[in-house]
Short mmCIF file of C-alpha atoms and ligand atoms in Angstrom, two decimals:
data_model
loop_
_atom_site.label_atom_id
_atom_site.label_comp_id
_atom_site.label_asym_id
_atom_site.label_seq_id
_atom_site.Cartn_x
_atom_site.Cartn_y
_atom_site.Cartn_z
CA MET A 1 95.57 107.72 107.62
CA ARG A 2 92.13 107.28 108.19
CA ILE A 3 89.02 104.95 107.51
CA GLU A 4 86.10 106.08 105.83
CA ASN A 5 84.18 103.02 106.08
CA LEU A 6 84.39 99.35 106.83
CA ARG A 7 82.37 96.41 105.31
CA LEU A 8 82.46 92.91 106.75
CA GLU A 9 80.76 90.07 105.31
CA ASN A 10 80.91 86.55 107.30
CA PHE A 11 84.01 87.54 108.86
CA ARG A 12 84.15 85.81 112.36
CA ASN A 13 80.71 86.17 114.08
CA MET A 14 80.06 89.27 112.03
CA GLU A 15 77.44 88.34 109.01
CA ASP A 16 77.16 91.63 107.49
CA LEU A 17 78.76 94.72 109.20
CA CYS A 18 79.18 98.46 108.12
CA LEU A 19 81.30 100.82 110.17
CA PHE A 20 81.29 104.55 109.34
CA PRO A 21 84.09 105.66 112.17
CA TYR A 22 85.06 109.06 113.27
CA GLU A 23 88.11 110.56 112.03
CA THR A 24 89.43 110.74 115.97
CA VAL A 25 88.28 108.29 118.56
CA ASN A 26 86.15 105.37 118.25
CA ILE A 27 84.68 103.31 121.01
CA ILE A 28 83.55 99.87 120.54
CA TYR A 29 81.96 98.70 123.61
CA GLY A 30 79.83 95.65 124.54
CA ASP A 31 79.81 92.38 126.63
CA ASN A 32 82.08 89.59 126.27
CA ALA A 33 82.24 87.60 123.25
CA GLN A 34 80.44 89.87 121.16
CA GLY A 35 82.74 90.63 118.51
CA LYS A 36 84.86 93.85 119.57
CA THR A 37 88.34 91.92 119.06
CA ASN A 38 87.08 90.38 115.99
CA LEU A 39 86.36 94.08 114.47
CA LEU A 40 89.81 95.13 115.42
CA GLU A 41 91.37 91.99 114.16
CA ALA A 42 89.71 92.55 110.57
CA LEU A 43 90.91 96.24 110.49
CA TRP A 44 94.36 94.97 111.32
CA LEU A 45 94.48 92.40 108.65
CA LEU A 46 94.05 95.00 106.06
CA SER A 47 97.43 96.29 106.72
CA GLY A 48 98.91 92.98 105.32
CA ALA A 49 100.06 91.54 108.50
CA LYS A 50 99.09 88.15 110.32
CA SER A 51 96.50 88.17 112.62
CA PHE A 52 97.47 89.48 116.01
CA ARG A 53 95.75 86.43 117.65
CA GLY A 54 97.80 84.09 115.44
CA ALA A 55 94.45 82.76 113.60
CA ARG A 56 94.66 80.93 110.38
CA ASP A 57 92.37 82.22 107.41
CA GLY A 58 89.95 79.26 107.78
CA GLU A 59 89.37 80.32 111.42
CA LEU A 60 88.09 84.06 110.08
CA ILE A 61 85.29 82.90 107.97
CA ARG A 62 81.68 82.66 109.86
CA PHE A 63 81.01 79.14 111.07
CA GLY A 64 78.97 77.36 108.18
CA GLN A 65 79.98 79.80 105.29
CA GLY A 66 82.23 79.53 102.49
CA GLN A 67 83.93 82.89 102.30
CA ALA A 68 84.72 86.15 104.27
CA VAL A 69 85.28 89.45 102.96
CA ILE A 70 87.05 92.57 104.59
CA GLU A 71 86.67 95.84 102.68
CA ALA A 72 87.52 99.17 103.40
CA ASP A 73 87.81 102.82 102.07
CA PHE A 74 90.40 104.74 103.63
CA PHE A 75 92.17 108.09 103.18
CA GLY A 76 95.90 107.42 102.76
CA GLU A 77 98.67 109.11 100.54
CA ASP A 78 96.12 112.33 99.81
CA ARG A 79 93.31 110.38 98.54
CA VAL A 80 90.62 107.92 99.18
CA GLN A 81 91.58 104.50 98.37
CA THR A 82 90.00 100.90 98.76
CA ALA A 83 91.58 97.78 100.30
CA LYS A 84 89.80 94.34 99.88
CA ILE A 85 90.50 90.78 101.09
CA GLN A 86 88.56 87.61 100.56
CA PHE A 87 89.29 84.73 102.46
CA GLY A 88 87.82 81.31 101.30
CA GLY A 89 89.30 79.26 98.65
CA LYS A 90 92.35 81.16 97.46
CA LYS A 91 92.85 84.29 99.32
CA SER A 92 92.40 87.33 97.08
CA VAL A 93 93.43 90.97 97.43
CA TRP A 94 92.58 93.98 95.90
CA LEU A 95 94.01 97.46 96.32
CA ASN A 96 92.02 100.15 94.65
CA GLU A 97 90.18 97.46 92.48
CA ILE A 98 93.59 96.05 91.13
CA ARG A 99 94.15 92.24 92.09
CA GLN A 100 97.36 92.06 94.15
CA ASP A 101 99.53 88.93 94.41
CA SER A 102 99.57 88.81 98.09
CA VAL A 103 98.47 90.46 101.33
CA THR A 104 102.14 91.94 101.72
CA SER A 105 101.09 94.47 99.02
CA LEU A 106 99.05 96.18 101.36
CA ALA A 107 101.65 96.97 103.72
CA GLY A 108 102.86 100.29 103.95
CA ARG A 109 99.73 101.55 102.01
CA PHE A 110 97.36 100.62 104.64
CA THR A 111 99.18 101.21 108.18
CA ALA A 112 98.08 100.36 111.64
CA VAL A 113 99.53 99.83 115.07
CA VAL A 114 97.71 97.33 117.46
CA PHE A 115 97.78 96.70 121.12
CA SER A 116 96.14 93.88 122.57
CA PRO A 117 96.59 92.21 125.98
CA ALA A 118 98.80 89.55 124.26
CA HIS A 119 101.39 92.36 123.64
CA LEU A 120 102.09 92.80 127.29
CA GLY A 121 104.51 90.05 126.67
CA LEU A 122 106.61 92.86 125.50
CA VAL A 123 107.76 93.92 128.88
CA LYS A 124 106.98 90.61 130.69
CA ASP A 125 108.67 88.22 128.60
CA GLY A 126 112.45 87.70 127.16
CA PRO A 127 114.30 89.68 124.78
CA ALA A 128 113.31 87.91 121.61
CA GLY A 129 109.94 89.77 121.44
CA ARG A 130 111.51 93.26 122.20
CA ARG A 131 114.07 92.67 119.33
CA ARG A 132 111.12 91.49 117.14
CA PHE A 133 109.21 94.69 118.03
CA LEU A 134 112.16 97.05 117.09
CA ASP A 135 112.84 94.95 113.70
CA THR A 136 109.33 94.94 112.58
CA SER A 137 108.98 98.78 113.16
CA ILE A 138 112.50 99.45 111.40
CA CYS A 139 111.42 97.10 108.28
CA GLN A 140 108.34 99.37 107.98
CA ILE A 141 110.56 102.56 107.99
CA THR A 142 113.68 101.10 106.14
CA PRO A 143 112.77 98.33 103.63
CA ARG A 144 116.28 97.50 103.08
CA TYR A 145 116.63 96.16 106.73
CA ILE A 146 114.32 93.05 105.86
CA GLY A 147 117.07 91.66 103.57
CA MET A 148 119.94 92.69 106.11
CA LEU A 149 118.24 90.67 108.70
CA GLY A 150 117.32 87.81 106.59
CA GLN A 151 121.12 87.58 105.52
CA TYR A 152 122.39 88.18 109.20
CA GLN A 153 120.18 85.01 110.28
CA ARG A 154 121.68 83.10 107.27
CA ILE A 155 125.30 83.70 108.13
CA LEU A 156 124.74 83.09 111.81
CA LEU A 157 123.17 79.73 111.08
CA GLN A 158 126.33 78.73 108.82
CA ARG A 159 128.72 80.02 111.40
CA ASN A 160 126.84 78.13 114.12
CA THR A 161 126.92 74.73 111.89
CA LEU A 162 130.60 75.53 111.20
CA LEU A 163 131.44 75.80 115.15
CA LYS A 164 129.91 72.45 115.37
CA ASP A 165 131.71 71.05 112.48
CA ILE A 166 135.12 72.18 113.76
CA SER A 167 134.87 69.88 116.77
CA TYR A 168 135.28 66.71 114.40
CA ALA A 169 137.31 68.42 111.38
CA PRO A 170 139.64 71.04 113.15
CA SER A 171 141.12 71.91 109.83
CA LEU A 172 137.76 74.01 109.02
CA LEU A 173 139.01 76.54 111.87
CA ASP A 174 140.76 78.46 109.31
CA THR A 175 137.52 79.49 107.49
CA LEU A 176 135.72 80.82 110.51
CA ASN A 177 137.54 84.17 110.14
CA ILE A 178 135.36 84.66 106.98
CA TRP A 179 132.22 84.20 108.78
CA ASP A 180 133.14 86.38 111.70
CA GLU A 181 134.08 89.37 109.27
CA LYS A 182 130.82 89.13 107.55
CA LEU A 183 128.50 88.57 110.66
CA ALA A 184 130.40 91.87 112.28
CA VAL A 185 129.71 93.74 109.25
CA LEU A 186 126.07 93.15 109.01
CA GLY A 187 125.65 93.05 112.98
CA GLY A 188 127.28 96.76 112.96
CA ALA A 189 124.83 98.03 110.42
CA ILE A 190 121.95 96.15 112.33
CA LEU A 191 122.99 97.45 115.54
CA ARG A 192 123.40 101.22 114.27
CA LEU A 193 119.98 101.16 112.97
CA ARG A 194 118.58 99.57 115.97
CA MET A 195 120.15 102.05 118.19
CA GLU A 196 119.05 105.04 116.02
CA TYR A 197 115.42 103.69 116.26
CA THR A 198 115.65 103.22 119.86
CA ARG A 199 116.71 106.76 120.30
CA ARG A 200 113.72 108.16 118.34
CA LEU A 201 111.30 105.65 119.53
CA GLY A 202 112.67 106.52 123.40
CA ALA A 203 111.96 110.04 122.95
CA GLU A 204 108.47 109.61 121.76
CA ALA A 205 107.42 106.99 124.30
CA ALA A 206 108.89 109.14 127.19
CA ASN A 207 106.72 111.99 125.84
CA ILE A 208 103.58 109.84 125.43
CA TYR A 209 104.26 108.18 128.91
CA SER A 210 104.67 111.28 130.89
CA GLY A 211 101.16 112.07 129.56
CA ILE A 212 99.87 108.98 130.67
CA SER A 213 101.14 109.06 133.82
CA MET A 214 100.56 112.84 134.44
CA ASP A 215 103.96 113.61 134.44
CA ARG A 216 104.61 111.67 137.82
CA GLU A 217 106.56 108.86 136.10
CA GLU A 218 109.43 108.79 133.38
CA LEU A 219 109.91 106.39 131.07
CA SER A 220 113.16 105.54 129.30
CA LEU A 221 114.31 102.91 126.54
CA PHE A 222 117.84 101.85 126.29
CA TYR A 223 119.43 99.54 123.70
CA ARG A 224 121.59 96.89 125.48
CA PRO A 225 124.01 95.17 123.08
CA PHE A 226 125.07 91.85 124.51
CA GLY A 227 128.59 92.14 126.02
CA LEU A 228 129.55 95.32 124.27
CA GLU A 229 129.75 98.89 125.56
CA LEU A 230 128.76 101.23 122.75
CA ARG A 231 128.15 105.02 122.53
CA PRO A 232 125.32 106.47 120.70
CA GLU A 233 127.25 108.41 118.17
CA GLN A 234 129.50 105.26 117.04
CA THR A 235 129.34 104.63 113.25
CA LYS A 236 128.34 101.09 111.90
CA GLU A 237 131.96 100.67 111.16
CA GLU A 238 133.13 101.29 114.41
CA ILE A 239 130.60 98.83 116.01
CA ALA A 240 131.56 96.28 113.40
CA SER A 241 134.87 96.29 114.38
CA LEU A 242 133.93 96.28 118.18
CA LEU A 243 131.76 93.25 117.49
CA LEU A 244 134.44 91.59 115.57
CA GLU A 245 136.83 92.06 118.60
CA ARG A 246 134.32 90.45 120.95
CA THR A 247 133.63 87.76 118.62
CA VAL A 248 137.35 86.78 118.23
CA LYS A 249 137.54 86.82 122.07
CA ASN A 250 134.53 84.59 122.69
CA ARG A 251 135.76 82.03 120.11
CA SER A 252 136.80 79.34 122.42
CA GLU A 253 133.52 79.51 124.33
CA ASP A 254 131.45 79.61 121.16
CA LEU A 255 133.50 76.43 119.88
CA ARG A 256 132.66 74.95 123.44
CA PHE A 257 128.92 75.31 122.97
CA GLY A 258 128.72 75.39 119.12
CA THR A 259 126.81 78.69 118.95
CA THR A 260 127.48 82.58 118.52
CA SER A 261 127.55 84.22 121.90
CA ALA A 262 127.60 87.96 120.91
CA GLY A 263 125.53 89.85 118.31
CA PRO A 264 122.37 91.48 117.53
CA HIS A 265 120.56 88.34 118.00
CA ARG A 266 121.28 88.36 121.70
CA ASP A 267 120.58 92.09 122.22
CA ASP A 268 117.78 93.67 124.47
CA LEU A 269 115.75 96.85 124.57
CA GLU A 270 115.70 97.83 128.46
CA ILE A 271 112.39 99.58 129.40
CA LEU A 272 112.62 101.58 132.58
CA ILE A 273 110.15 103.54 134.80
CA ASN A 274 111.80 105.91 137.16
CA GLY A 275 115.08 104.41 136.34
CA ARG A 276 114.03 100.75 137.28
CA SER A 277 113.32 97.62 135.06
CA VAL A 278 109.39 97.76 134.32
CA ARG A 279 109.69 94.03 133.79
CA ALA A 280 111.08 93.37 137.31
CA PHE A 281 109.58 96.25 139.23
CA GLY A 282 106.47 97.58 137.24
CA SER A 283 102.94 97.13 138.71
CA GLN A 284 100.32 95.90 136.15
CA GLY A 285 99.15 99.29 135.42
CA GLN A 286 102.54 100.47 134.90
CA GLN A 287 103.26 97.78 132.59
CA ARG A 288 100.27 98.15 130.51
CA SER A 289 101.14 101.91 130.32
CA ALA A 290 104.48 101.00 129.19
CA VAL A 291 103.59 98.82 126.27
CA LEU A 292 100.99 101.29 125.27
CA ALA A 293 103.55 104.08 125.06
CA LEU A 294 105.77 102.17 123.08
CA LYS A 295 103.05 101.29 120.63
CA LEU A 296 101.90 104.75 120.50
CA ALA A 297 105.42 105.81 119.95
CA GLU A 298 105.90 103.36 117.08
CA SER A 299 102.82 104.87 115.60
CA ARG A 300 104.24 108.36 115.59
CA CYS A 301 107.80 107.20 114.56
CA ILE A 302 106.21 105.49 111.43
CA GLY A 303 104.10 108.61 110.76
CA GLU A 304 106.86 110.89 110.89
CA ILE A 305 108.92 108.62 108.22
CA LEU A 306 105.84 107.87 105.91
CA GLY A 307 104.28 111.20 106.34
CA GLU A 308 100.95 109.94 107.94
CA ARG A 309 100.05 108.10 111.01
CA PRO A 310 98.88 104.67 111.04
CA ILE A 311 95.32 103.88 112.64
CA ILE A 312 95.86 102.87 116.36
CA LEU A 313 93.93 99.68 117.35
CA LEU A 314 93.69 99.31 121.23
CA ASP A 315 92.14 96.13 122.48
CA ASP A 316 90.80 95.87 126.08
CA VAL A 317 93.21 98.48 127.14
CA MET A 318 91.27 100.31 129.67
CA SER A 319 90.83 97.64 132.46
CA GLU A 320 93.86 98.07 135.03
CA LEU A 321 94.35 101.74 134.00
CA ASP A 322 93.17 104.43 136.45
CA GLN A 323 90.93 107.25 135.65
CA SER A 324 93.60 109.89 134.66
CA ARG A 325 95.43 107.16 132.49
CA ARG A 326 92.09 106.45 130.62
CA GLU A 327 91.25 110.10 130.31
CA TYR A 328 94.70 110.61 128.64
CA LEU A 329 94.07 107.78 126.12
CA LEU A 330 90.41 109.06 125.37
CA ASN A 331 91.25 112.71 124.94
CA HIS A 332 95.09 113.49 124.16
CA LEU A 333 95.96 111.06 121.41
CA THR A 334 95.44 113.92 118.82
CA GLY A 335 96.23 113.36 115.15
CA SER A 336 95.52 109.60 114.76
CA GLN A 337 92.35 107.78 114.03
CA ILE A 338 92.05 105.39 117.03
CA PHE A 339 89.42 102.48 117.66
CA ILE A 340 89.34 101.41 121.42
CA THR A 341 87.34 98.26 122.59
CA CYS A 342 86.01 97.84 126.10
CA CYS A 343 83.34 96.29 127.99
CA ASP A 344 82.20 98.95 130.36
CA LYS A 345 80.49 102.11 129.39
CA GLY A 346 81.75 103.94 132.55
CA TYR A 347 85.35 103.55 131.17
CA PHE A 348 84.77 106.15 128.20
CA SER A 349 82.40 108.57 130.34
CA GLN A 350 85.23 111.24 129.91
CA LEU A 351 85.38 110.84 126.23
CA GLN A 352 85.26 114.54 124.94
CA GLU A 353 85.29 114.23 121.12
CA GLY A 354 84.48 110.90 119.27
CA ARG A 355 82.06 108.28 118.28
CA THR A 356 80.69 105.30 120.17
CA PHE A 357 79.42 102.01 118.81
CA TYR A 358 77.50 99.14 120.60
CA MET A 359 78.44 95.86 119.67
CA GLU A 360 76.22 92.94 120.28
CA LYS A 361 76.15 89.28 118.63
CA GLY A 362 78.53 90.71 115.89
CA ARG A 363 76.11 93.44 115.02
CA LEU A 364 77.09 97.29 115.58
CA ALA A 365 74.91 100.13 116.54
CA GLN A 366 76.05 103.68 116.47
CA GLU A 367 75.15 105.48 119.79
P1 ATP B 1 85.77 90.00 125.31
O1 ATP B 1 85.25 91.16 125.81
O2 ATP B 1 85.47 88.87 125.85
O3 ATP B 1 87.13 90.19 124.78
P2 ATP B 1 84.82 90.38 122.36
O4 ATP B 1 83.78 90.98 122.06
O5 ATP B 1 86.05 91.05 122.09
O6 ATP B 1 84.92 89.89 123.88
P3 ATP B 1 85.47 88.53 120.15
O7 ATP B 1 86.81 87.87 120.40
O8 ATP B 1 85.63 89.66 119.29
O9 ATP B 1 84.81 89.05 121.63
O10 ATP B 1 84.63 87.53 119.65
C1 ATP B 1 84.46 86.14 120.01
C2 ATP B 1 83.10 85.47 119.43
O11 ATP B 1 83.11 85.18 118.08
C3 ATP B 1 83.27 84.19 120.02
O12 ATP B 1 81.84 84.08 120.82
C4 ATP B 1 83.34 83.22 119.04
O13 ATP B 1 82.63 82.16 119.09
C5 ATP B 1 83.10 83.98 117.88
N1 ATP B 1 83.69 83.54 116.56
C6 ATP B 1 84.96 83.55 116.62
N2 ATP B 1 85.37 83.04 115.24
C7 ATP B 1 84.19 82.73 114.71
C8 ATP B 1 83.75 82.29 113.49
N3 ATP B 1 84.63 81.85 112.47
N4 ATP B 1 82.67 82.18 113.08
C9 ATP B 1 81.50 82.38 114.06
N5 ATP B 1 81.86 82.95 115.24
C10 ATP B 1 83.03 83.20 115.59
MG1 MG B 2 88.15 91.10 122.92
#
């Protein structure tokens, strides 16, 4: 996928902006607080997702104005298409001039992956963010996964409520088996998909990371099911029966704490560099490179399934990376359209092919 042009009207600090990007690398540079991240945010919103800054719609409209518009012509699914979102009053969305019910209609039509410093939590924080990262990607590739996850969450909640109820109504204990089985079947299917996706993602991420680090370091990913030893080739039915076994074993503990101790809601994605946890031992540059490799790998995995690669939005990625890592990002991510923001002109002196834009007070000048 690639953007042919972007138009913004009263979006954040940009009154009226037009961008004609290059088909490969685009650099947007400028001082702090000029609107670089705002521009990436606008592009990201066209993918139908929520703002990666957690912004509410009203915050996106330029101060003192009533509405904001993001509109882009993009090449996707072998043709030029148009996406438009209007904020202010009721949010309105159009795809190819046809009014849509909601922004989620743009998901899968306009595809993007984004890296911003906030995403460093992916390696630094707890496992919930990593599970969400896997789940979000799998949802894009396997739409039925959205329903599976929702159902799992509902059953988990019901089982947890039942565990608590049993303490004052012991006769309910017999009904626990039904929930255990339901949870194990769904859990097995979720685990199977997550393990399969981790394998794909891991292969792409390892490849990208070795490029970023000039073959000096090795990145590996492992899906870690909580309290279970699984082999990569196991079927969802085999996993479900192991999960059930584990749930039955944990029953007295679960009853004591009123919560379900094993299952995909407890699992983790382990990220290692040269065999060691990047969370515990990685330097800042390594952690940043690892998250980048995961995001870029995600774009390749989605691209492989959907037939075209999402655009890549890299916000403030250059700082903390050494010269050879920056050079890799600028010149070796072929096959995708990329937008990179940075403050310092020196960061992209090695750019071989691409377009650079200077952002000042919400206005963009092509260099
Ligand atoms: P940095 O290099 O520090 O990351 P940046 O160029 O990425 O800077 P942005 O975050 O894109 O900066 O823009 C921030 C500016 O946008 C702030 O000065 C802020 O006041 C302004 N801004 C944010 N929302 C609005 C809005 N709704 N209306 C007008 N201006 C806004
Ligand atoms: Mg910024």
